[in-house]
mmCIF file of C-alpha atoms in Angstrom:
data_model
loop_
_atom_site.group_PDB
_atom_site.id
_atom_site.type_symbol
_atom_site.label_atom_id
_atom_site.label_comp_id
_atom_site.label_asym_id
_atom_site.label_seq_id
_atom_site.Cartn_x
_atom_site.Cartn_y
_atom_site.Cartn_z
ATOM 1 C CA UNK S 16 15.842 67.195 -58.770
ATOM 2 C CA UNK S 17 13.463 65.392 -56.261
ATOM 3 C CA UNK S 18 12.187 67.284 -53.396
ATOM 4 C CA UNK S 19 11.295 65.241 -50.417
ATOM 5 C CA UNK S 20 9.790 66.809 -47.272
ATOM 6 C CA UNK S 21 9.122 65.353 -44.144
ATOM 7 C CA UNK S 22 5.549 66.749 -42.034
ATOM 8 C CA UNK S 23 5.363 67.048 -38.552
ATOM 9 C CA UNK S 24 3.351 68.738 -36.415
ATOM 10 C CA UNK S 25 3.362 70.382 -32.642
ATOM 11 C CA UNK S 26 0.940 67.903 -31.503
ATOM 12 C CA UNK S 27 -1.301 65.032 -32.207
ATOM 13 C CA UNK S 28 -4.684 66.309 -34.169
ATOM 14 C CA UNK S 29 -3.060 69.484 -35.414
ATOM 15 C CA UNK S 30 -3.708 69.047 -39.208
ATOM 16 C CA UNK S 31 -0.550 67.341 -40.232
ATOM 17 C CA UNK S 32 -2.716 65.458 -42.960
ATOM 18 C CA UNK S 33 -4.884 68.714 -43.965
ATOM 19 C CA UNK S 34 -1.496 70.397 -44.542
ATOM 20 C CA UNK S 35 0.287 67.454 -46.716
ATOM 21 C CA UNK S 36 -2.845 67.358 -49.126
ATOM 22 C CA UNK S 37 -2.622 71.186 -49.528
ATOM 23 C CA UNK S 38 0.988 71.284 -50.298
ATOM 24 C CA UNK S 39 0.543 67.852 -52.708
ATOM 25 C CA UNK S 40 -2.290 70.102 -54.256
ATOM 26 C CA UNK S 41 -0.317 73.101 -54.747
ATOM 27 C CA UNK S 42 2.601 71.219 -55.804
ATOM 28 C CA UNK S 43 0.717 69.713 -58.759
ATOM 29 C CA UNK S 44 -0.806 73.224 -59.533
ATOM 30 C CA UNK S 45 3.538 74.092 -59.616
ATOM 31 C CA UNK S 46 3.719 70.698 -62.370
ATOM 32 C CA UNK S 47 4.802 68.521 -60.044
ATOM 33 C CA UNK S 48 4.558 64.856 -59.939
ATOM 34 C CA UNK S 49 3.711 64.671 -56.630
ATOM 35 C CA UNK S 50 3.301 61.427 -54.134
ATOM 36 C CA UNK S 51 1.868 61.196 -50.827
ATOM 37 C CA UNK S 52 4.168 59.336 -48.324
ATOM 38 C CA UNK S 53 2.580 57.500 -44.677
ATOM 39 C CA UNK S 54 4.899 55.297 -44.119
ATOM 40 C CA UNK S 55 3.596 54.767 -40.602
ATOM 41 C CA UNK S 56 -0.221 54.636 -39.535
ATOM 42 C CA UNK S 57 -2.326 53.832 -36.211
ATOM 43 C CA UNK S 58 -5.830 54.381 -35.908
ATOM 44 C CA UNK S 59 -6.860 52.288 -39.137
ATOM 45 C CA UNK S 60 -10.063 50.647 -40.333
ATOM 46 C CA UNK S 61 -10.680 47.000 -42.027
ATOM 47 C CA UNK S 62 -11.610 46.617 -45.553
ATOM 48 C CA UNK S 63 -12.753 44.113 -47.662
ATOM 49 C CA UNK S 64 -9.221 45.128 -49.450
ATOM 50 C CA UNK S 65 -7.494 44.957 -45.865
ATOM 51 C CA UNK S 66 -6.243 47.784 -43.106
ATOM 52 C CA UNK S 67 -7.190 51.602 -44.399
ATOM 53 C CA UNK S 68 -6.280 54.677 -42.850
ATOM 54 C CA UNK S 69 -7.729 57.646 -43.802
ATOM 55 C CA UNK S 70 -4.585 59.828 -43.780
ATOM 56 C CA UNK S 71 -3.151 57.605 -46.160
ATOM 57 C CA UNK S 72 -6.301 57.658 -48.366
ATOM 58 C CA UNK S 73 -6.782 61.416 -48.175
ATOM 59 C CA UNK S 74 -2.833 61.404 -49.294
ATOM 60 C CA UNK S 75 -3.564 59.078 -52.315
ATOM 61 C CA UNK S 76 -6.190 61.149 -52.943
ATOM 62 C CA UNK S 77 -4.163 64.173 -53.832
ATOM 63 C CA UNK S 78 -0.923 62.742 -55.426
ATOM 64 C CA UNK S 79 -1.274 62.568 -58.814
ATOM 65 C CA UNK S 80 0.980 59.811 -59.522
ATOM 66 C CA UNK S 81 -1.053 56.412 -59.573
ATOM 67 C CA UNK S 82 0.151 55.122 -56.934
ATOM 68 C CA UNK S 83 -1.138 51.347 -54.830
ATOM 69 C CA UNK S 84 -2.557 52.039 -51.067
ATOM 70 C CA UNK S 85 0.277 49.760 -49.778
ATOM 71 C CA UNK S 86 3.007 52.474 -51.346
ATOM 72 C CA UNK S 87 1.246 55.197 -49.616
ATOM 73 C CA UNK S 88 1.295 53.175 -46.226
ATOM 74 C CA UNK S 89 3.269 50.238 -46.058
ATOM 75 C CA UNK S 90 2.977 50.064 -42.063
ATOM 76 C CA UNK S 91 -0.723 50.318 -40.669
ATOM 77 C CA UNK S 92 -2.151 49.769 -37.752
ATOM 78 C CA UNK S 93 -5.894 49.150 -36.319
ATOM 79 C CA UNK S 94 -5.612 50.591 -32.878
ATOM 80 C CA UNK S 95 -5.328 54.159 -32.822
ATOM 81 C CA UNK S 96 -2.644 54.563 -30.528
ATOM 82 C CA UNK S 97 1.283 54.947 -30.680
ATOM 83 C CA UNK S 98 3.237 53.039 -32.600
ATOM 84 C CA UNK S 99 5.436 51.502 -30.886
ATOM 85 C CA UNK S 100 2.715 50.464 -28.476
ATOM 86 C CA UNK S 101 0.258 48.334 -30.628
ATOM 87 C CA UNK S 102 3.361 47.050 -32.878
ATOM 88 C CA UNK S 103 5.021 45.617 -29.874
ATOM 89 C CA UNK S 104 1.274 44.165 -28.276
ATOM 90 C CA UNK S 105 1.102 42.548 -32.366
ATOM 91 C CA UNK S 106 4.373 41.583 -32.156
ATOM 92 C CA UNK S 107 5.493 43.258 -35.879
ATOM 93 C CA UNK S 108 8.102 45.255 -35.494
ATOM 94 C CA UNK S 109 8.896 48.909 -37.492
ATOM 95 C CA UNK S 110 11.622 48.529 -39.526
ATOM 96 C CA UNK S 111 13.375 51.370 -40.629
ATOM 97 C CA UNK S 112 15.022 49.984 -43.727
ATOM 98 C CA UNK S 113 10.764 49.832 -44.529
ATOM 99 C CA UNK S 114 10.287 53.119 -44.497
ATOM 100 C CA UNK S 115 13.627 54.126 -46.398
ATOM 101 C CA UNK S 116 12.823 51.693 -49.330
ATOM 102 C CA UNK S 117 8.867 52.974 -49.252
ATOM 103 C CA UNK S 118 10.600 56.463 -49.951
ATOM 104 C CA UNK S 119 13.300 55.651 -52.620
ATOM 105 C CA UNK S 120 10.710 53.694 -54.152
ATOM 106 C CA UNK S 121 8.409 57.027 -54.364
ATOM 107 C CA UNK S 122 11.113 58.664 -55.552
ATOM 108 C CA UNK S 123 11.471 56.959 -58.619
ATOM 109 C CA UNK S 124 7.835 57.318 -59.361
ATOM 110 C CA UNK S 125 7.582 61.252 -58.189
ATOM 111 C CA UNK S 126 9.905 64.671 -58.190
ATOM 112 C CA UNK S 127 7.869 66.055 -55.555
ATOM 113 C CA UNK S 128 7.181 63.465 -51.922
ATOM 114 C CA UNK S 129 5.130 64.511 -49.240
ATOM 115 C CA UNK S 130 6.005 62.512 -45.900
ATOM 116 C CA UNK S 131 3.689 62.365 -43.004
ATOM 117 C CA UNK S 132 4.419 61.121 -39.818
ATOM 118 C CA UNK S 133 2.170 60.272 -37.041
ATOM 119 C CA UNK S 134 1.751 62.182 -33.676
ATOM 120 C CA UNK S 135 4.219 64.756 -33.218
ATOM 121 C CA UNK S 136 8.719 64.959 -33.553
ATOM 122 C CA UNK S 137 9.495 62.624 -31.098
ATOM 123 C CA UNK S 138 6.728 59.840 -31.857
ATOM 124 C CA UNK S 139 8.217 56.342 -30.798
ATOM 125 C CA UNK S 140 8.174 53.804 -32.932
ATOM 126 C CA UNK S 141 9.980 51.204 -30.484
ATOM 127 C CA UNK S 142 11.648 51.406 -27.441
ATOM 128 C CA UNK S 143 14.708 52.525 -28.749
ATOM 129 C CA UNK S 144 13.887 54.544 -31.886
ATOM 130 C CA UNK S 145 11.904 57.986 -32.582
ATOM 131 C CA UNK S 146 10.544 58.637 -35.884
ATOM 132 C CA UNK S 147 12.866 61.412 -36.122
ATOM 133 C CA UNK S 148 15.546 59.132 -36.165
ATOM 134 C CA UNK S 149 14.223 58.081 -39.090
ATOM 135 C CA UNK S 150 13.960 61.784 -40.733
ATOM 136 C CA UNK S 151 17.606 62.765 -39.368
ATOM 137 C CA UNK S 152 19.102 59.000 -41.004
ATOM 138 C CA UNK S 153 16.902 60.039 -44.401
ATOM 139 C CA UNK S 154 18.287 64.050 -43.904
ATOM 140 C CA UNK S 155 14.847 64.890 -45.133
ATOM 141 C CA UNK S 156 14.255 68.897 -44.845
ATOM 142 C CA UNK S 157 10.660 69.445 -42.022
ATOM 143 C CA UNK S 158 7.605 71.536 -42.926
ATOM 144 C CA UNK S 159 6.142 71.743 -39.481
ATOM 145 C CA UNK S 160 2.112 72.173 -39.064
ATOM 146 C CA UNK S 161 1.033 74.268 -36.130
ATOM 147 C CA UNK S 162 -2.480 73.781 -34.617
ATOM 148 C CA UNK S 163 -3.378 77.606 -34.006
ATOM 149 C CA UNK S 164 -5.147 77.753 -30.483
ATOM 150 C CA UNK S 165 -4.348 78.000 -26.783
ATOM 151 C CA UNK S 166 -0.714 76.938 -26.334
ATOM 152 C CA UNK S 167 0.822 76.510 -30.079
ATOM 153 C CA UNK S 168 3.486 78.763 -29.596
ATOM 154 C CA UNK S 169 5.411 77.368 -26.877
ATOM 155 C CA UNK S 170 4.616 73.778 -28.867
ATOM 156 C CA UNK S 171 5.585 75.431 -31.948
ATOM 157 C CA UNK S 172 8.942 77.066 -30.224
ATOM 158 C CA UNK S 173 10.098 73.325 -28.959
ATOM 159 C CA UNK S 174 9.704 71.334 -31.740
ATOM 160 C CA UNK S 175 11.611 73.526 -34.018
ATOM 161 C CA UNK S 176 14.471 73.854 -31.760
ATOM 162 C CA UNK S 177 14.643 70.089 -31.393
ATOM 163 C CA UNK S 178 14.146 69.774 -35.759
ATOM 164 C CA UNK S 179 17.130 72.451 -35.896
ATOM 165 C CA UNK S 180 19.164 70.760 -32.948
ATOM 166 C CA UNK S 181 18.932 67.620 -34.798
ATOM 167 C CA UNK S 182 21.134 69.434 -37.508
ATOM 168 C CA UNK S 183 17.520 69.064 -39.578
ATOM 169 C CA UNK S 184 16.137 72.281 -42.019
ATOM 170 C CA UNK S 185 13.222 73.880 -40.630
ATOM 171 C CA UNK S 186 12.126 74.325 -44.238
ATOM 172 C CA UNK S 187 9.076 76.000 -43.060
ATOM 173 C CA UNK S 188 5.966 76.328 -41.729
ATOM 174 C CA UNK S 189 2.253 76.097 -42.027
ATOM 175 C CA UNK S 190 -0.703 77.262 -39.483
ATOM 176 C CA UNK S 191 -3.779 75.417 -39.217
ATOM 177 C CA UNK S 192 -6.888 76.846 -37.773
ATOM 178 C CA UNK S 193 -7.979 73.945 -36.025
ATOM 179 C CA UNK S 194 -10.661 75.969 -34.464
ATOM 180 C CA UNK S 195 -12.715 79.140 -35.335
ATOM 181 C CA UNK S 196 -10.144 82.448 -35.123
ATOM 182 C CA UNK S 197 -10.559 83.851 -31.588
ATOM 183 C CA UNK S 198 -10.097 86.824 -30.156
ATOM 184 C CA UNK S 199 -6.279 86.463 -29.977
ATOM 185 C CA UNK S 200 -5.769 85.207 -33.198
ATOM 186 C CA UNK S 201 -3.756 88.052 -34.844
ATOM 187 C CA UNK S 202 -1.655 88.263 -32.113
ATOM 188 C CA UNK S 203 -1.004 84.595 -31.896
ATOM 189 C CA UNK S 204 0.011 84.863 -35.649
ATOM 190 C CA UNK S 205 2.089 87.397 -35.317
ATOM 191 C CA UNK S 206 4.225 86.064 -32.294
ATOM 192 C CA UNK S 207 4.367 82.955 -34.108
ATOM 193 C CA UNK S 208 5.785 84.610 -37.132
ATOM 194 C CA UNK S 209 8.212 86.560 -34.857
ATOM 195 C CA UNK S 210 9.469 83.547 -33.048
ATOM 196 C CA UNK S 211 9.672 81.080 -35.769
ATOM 197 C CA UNK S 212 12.619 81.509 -37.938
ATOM 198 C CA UNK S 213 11.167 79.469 -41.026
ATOM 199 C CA UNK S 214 9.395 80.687 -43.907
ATOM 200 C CA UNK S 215 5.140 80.529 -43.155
ATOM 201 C CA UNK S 216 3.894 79.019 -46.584
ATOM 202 C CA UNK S 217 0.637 79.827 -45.530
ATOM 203 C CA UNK S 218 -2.541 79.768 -43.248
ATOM 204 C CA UNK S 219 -5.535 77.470 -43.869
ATOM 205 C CA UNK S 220 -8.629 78.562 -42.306
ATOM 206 C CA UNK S 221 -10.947 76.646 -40.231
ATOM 207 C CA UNK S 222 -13.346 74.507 -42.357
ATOM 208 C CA UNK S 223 -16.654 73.525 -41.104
ATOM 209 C CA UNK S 224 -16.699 71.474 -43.878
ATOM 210 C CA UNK S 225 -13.781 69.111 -45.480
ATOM 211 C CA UNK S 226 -14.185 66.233 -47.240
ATOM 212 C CA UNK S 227 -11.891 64.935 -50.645
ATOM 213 C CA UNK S 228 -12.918 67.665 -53.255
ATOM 214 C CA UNK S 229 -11.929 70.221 -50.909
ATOM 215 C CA UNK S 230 -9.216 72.973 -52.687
ATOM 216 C CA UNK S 231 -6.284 73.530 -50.270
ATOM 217 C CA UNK S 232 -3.695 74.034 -52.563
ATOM 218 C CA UNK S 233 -4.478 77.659 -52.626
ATOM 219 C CA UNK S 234 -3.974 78.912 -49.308
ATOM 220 C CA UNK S 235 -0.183 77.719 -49.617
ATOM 221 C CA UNK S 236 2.558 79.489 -51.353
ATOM 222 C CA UNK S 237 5.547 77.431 -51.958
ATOM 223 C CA UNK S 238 7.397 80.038 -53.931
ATOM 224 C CA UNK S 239 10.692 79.576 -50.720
ATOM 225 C CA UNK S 240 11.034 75.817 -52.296
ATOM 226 C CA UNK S 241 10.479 76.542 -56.010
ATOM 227 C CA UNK S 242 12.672 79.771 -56.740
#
């Protein structure tokens, strides 16, 4: 059976792609065959082999299926801005029937996809669509990355509600330290654990250092999704 998840986080910047490379890592250390999913990316670089993002790299990085750059991230943009902004100043549009046949074609390649979006829930990716219309029309289940600092657990509060009000699974969660643990830090922990009803799969730590041999894999447990 394939398991496809869909990562979100509270904000912009909270770790979304830190968190999809640890659960592709521990996912492989379950036997996996695991495959990194961007289907959308702004904030991209030029190459001599054309537009790179570096969530989308660090995500074929860690799947160990063999997979091409463009079936990691078959929608990039330079700009590092939303979406829907810079694809309506280029004038290319973001289909959604592109991102559904991205994913099936992952699927036949993978038993274990790792979908990252951009920004946070309710990122636009035109005028009229959100890319969790997207997630809702795919019914994929939401691991949701919280930024631990100042103001997560309101942010962290919201967008569950709105995954679960969408009729979505909250399949669970995963706290990033995107800064060094402060004085508050238990107590942020443990409110978030009281207030959100998903399962944590773990806490990564703040890393002074990160680059692509970091191991992440082992701060997650994903024994909720594998029992």
């Amino acid at each position: 059976m394939i398991k496809k998840w869909f990562v979100t986080g509270t904000d912009t910047e909270v770790g979304k792609t830190i968190a999809s490379c640890a659960l592709l890592q521990a996912a492989a250390m379950a036997g996996y065959r695991t495959a990194g999913y961007k289907p959308v990316a702004s904030g991209s670089e030029m190459t001599p082999e054309g537009i790179r993002n570096g969530d989308a790299l660090a995500l074929q990085r860690n799947s160990n299926q063999l997979l091409r750059y463009e079936q990691v991230n078959p929608v990039a943009f330079l700009e590092p801005t939303s979406p829907h902004i810079i694809s309506a100043d280029e004038g290319r549009p973001i289909e959604l029937s592109t991102l559904s046949t991205g994913l099936n074609e992952l699927c036949l390649l993978a038993d274990w996809v790792q979908v990252e979006g951009a920004g946070g829930w309710f990122t636009p990716l035109s005028e009229t669509t959100t890319f969790a219309d997207w997630v809702v029309a795919e019914q994929l289940p939401v691991i949701l990355v919280v930024g631990v600092k100042l103001g997560c657990i309101n942010h962290a509060v919201l967008t569950a509600q709105a995954v679960q009000n969408a009729g979505l699974s909250l399949a669970g969660w995963i706290a990033n330290d995107v800064q060094p643990a402060g004085k508050r830090h238990t107590e942020y922990m443990a409110t978030l654990k009281r207030m959100l009803s998903a399962p944590l799969l773990g806490e990564i730590p703040y890393l002074s250092v990160l680059d692509e041999k970091t191991s992440l894999g082992h701060y997650l447990d994903l024994s909720p999704f594998t029992n």
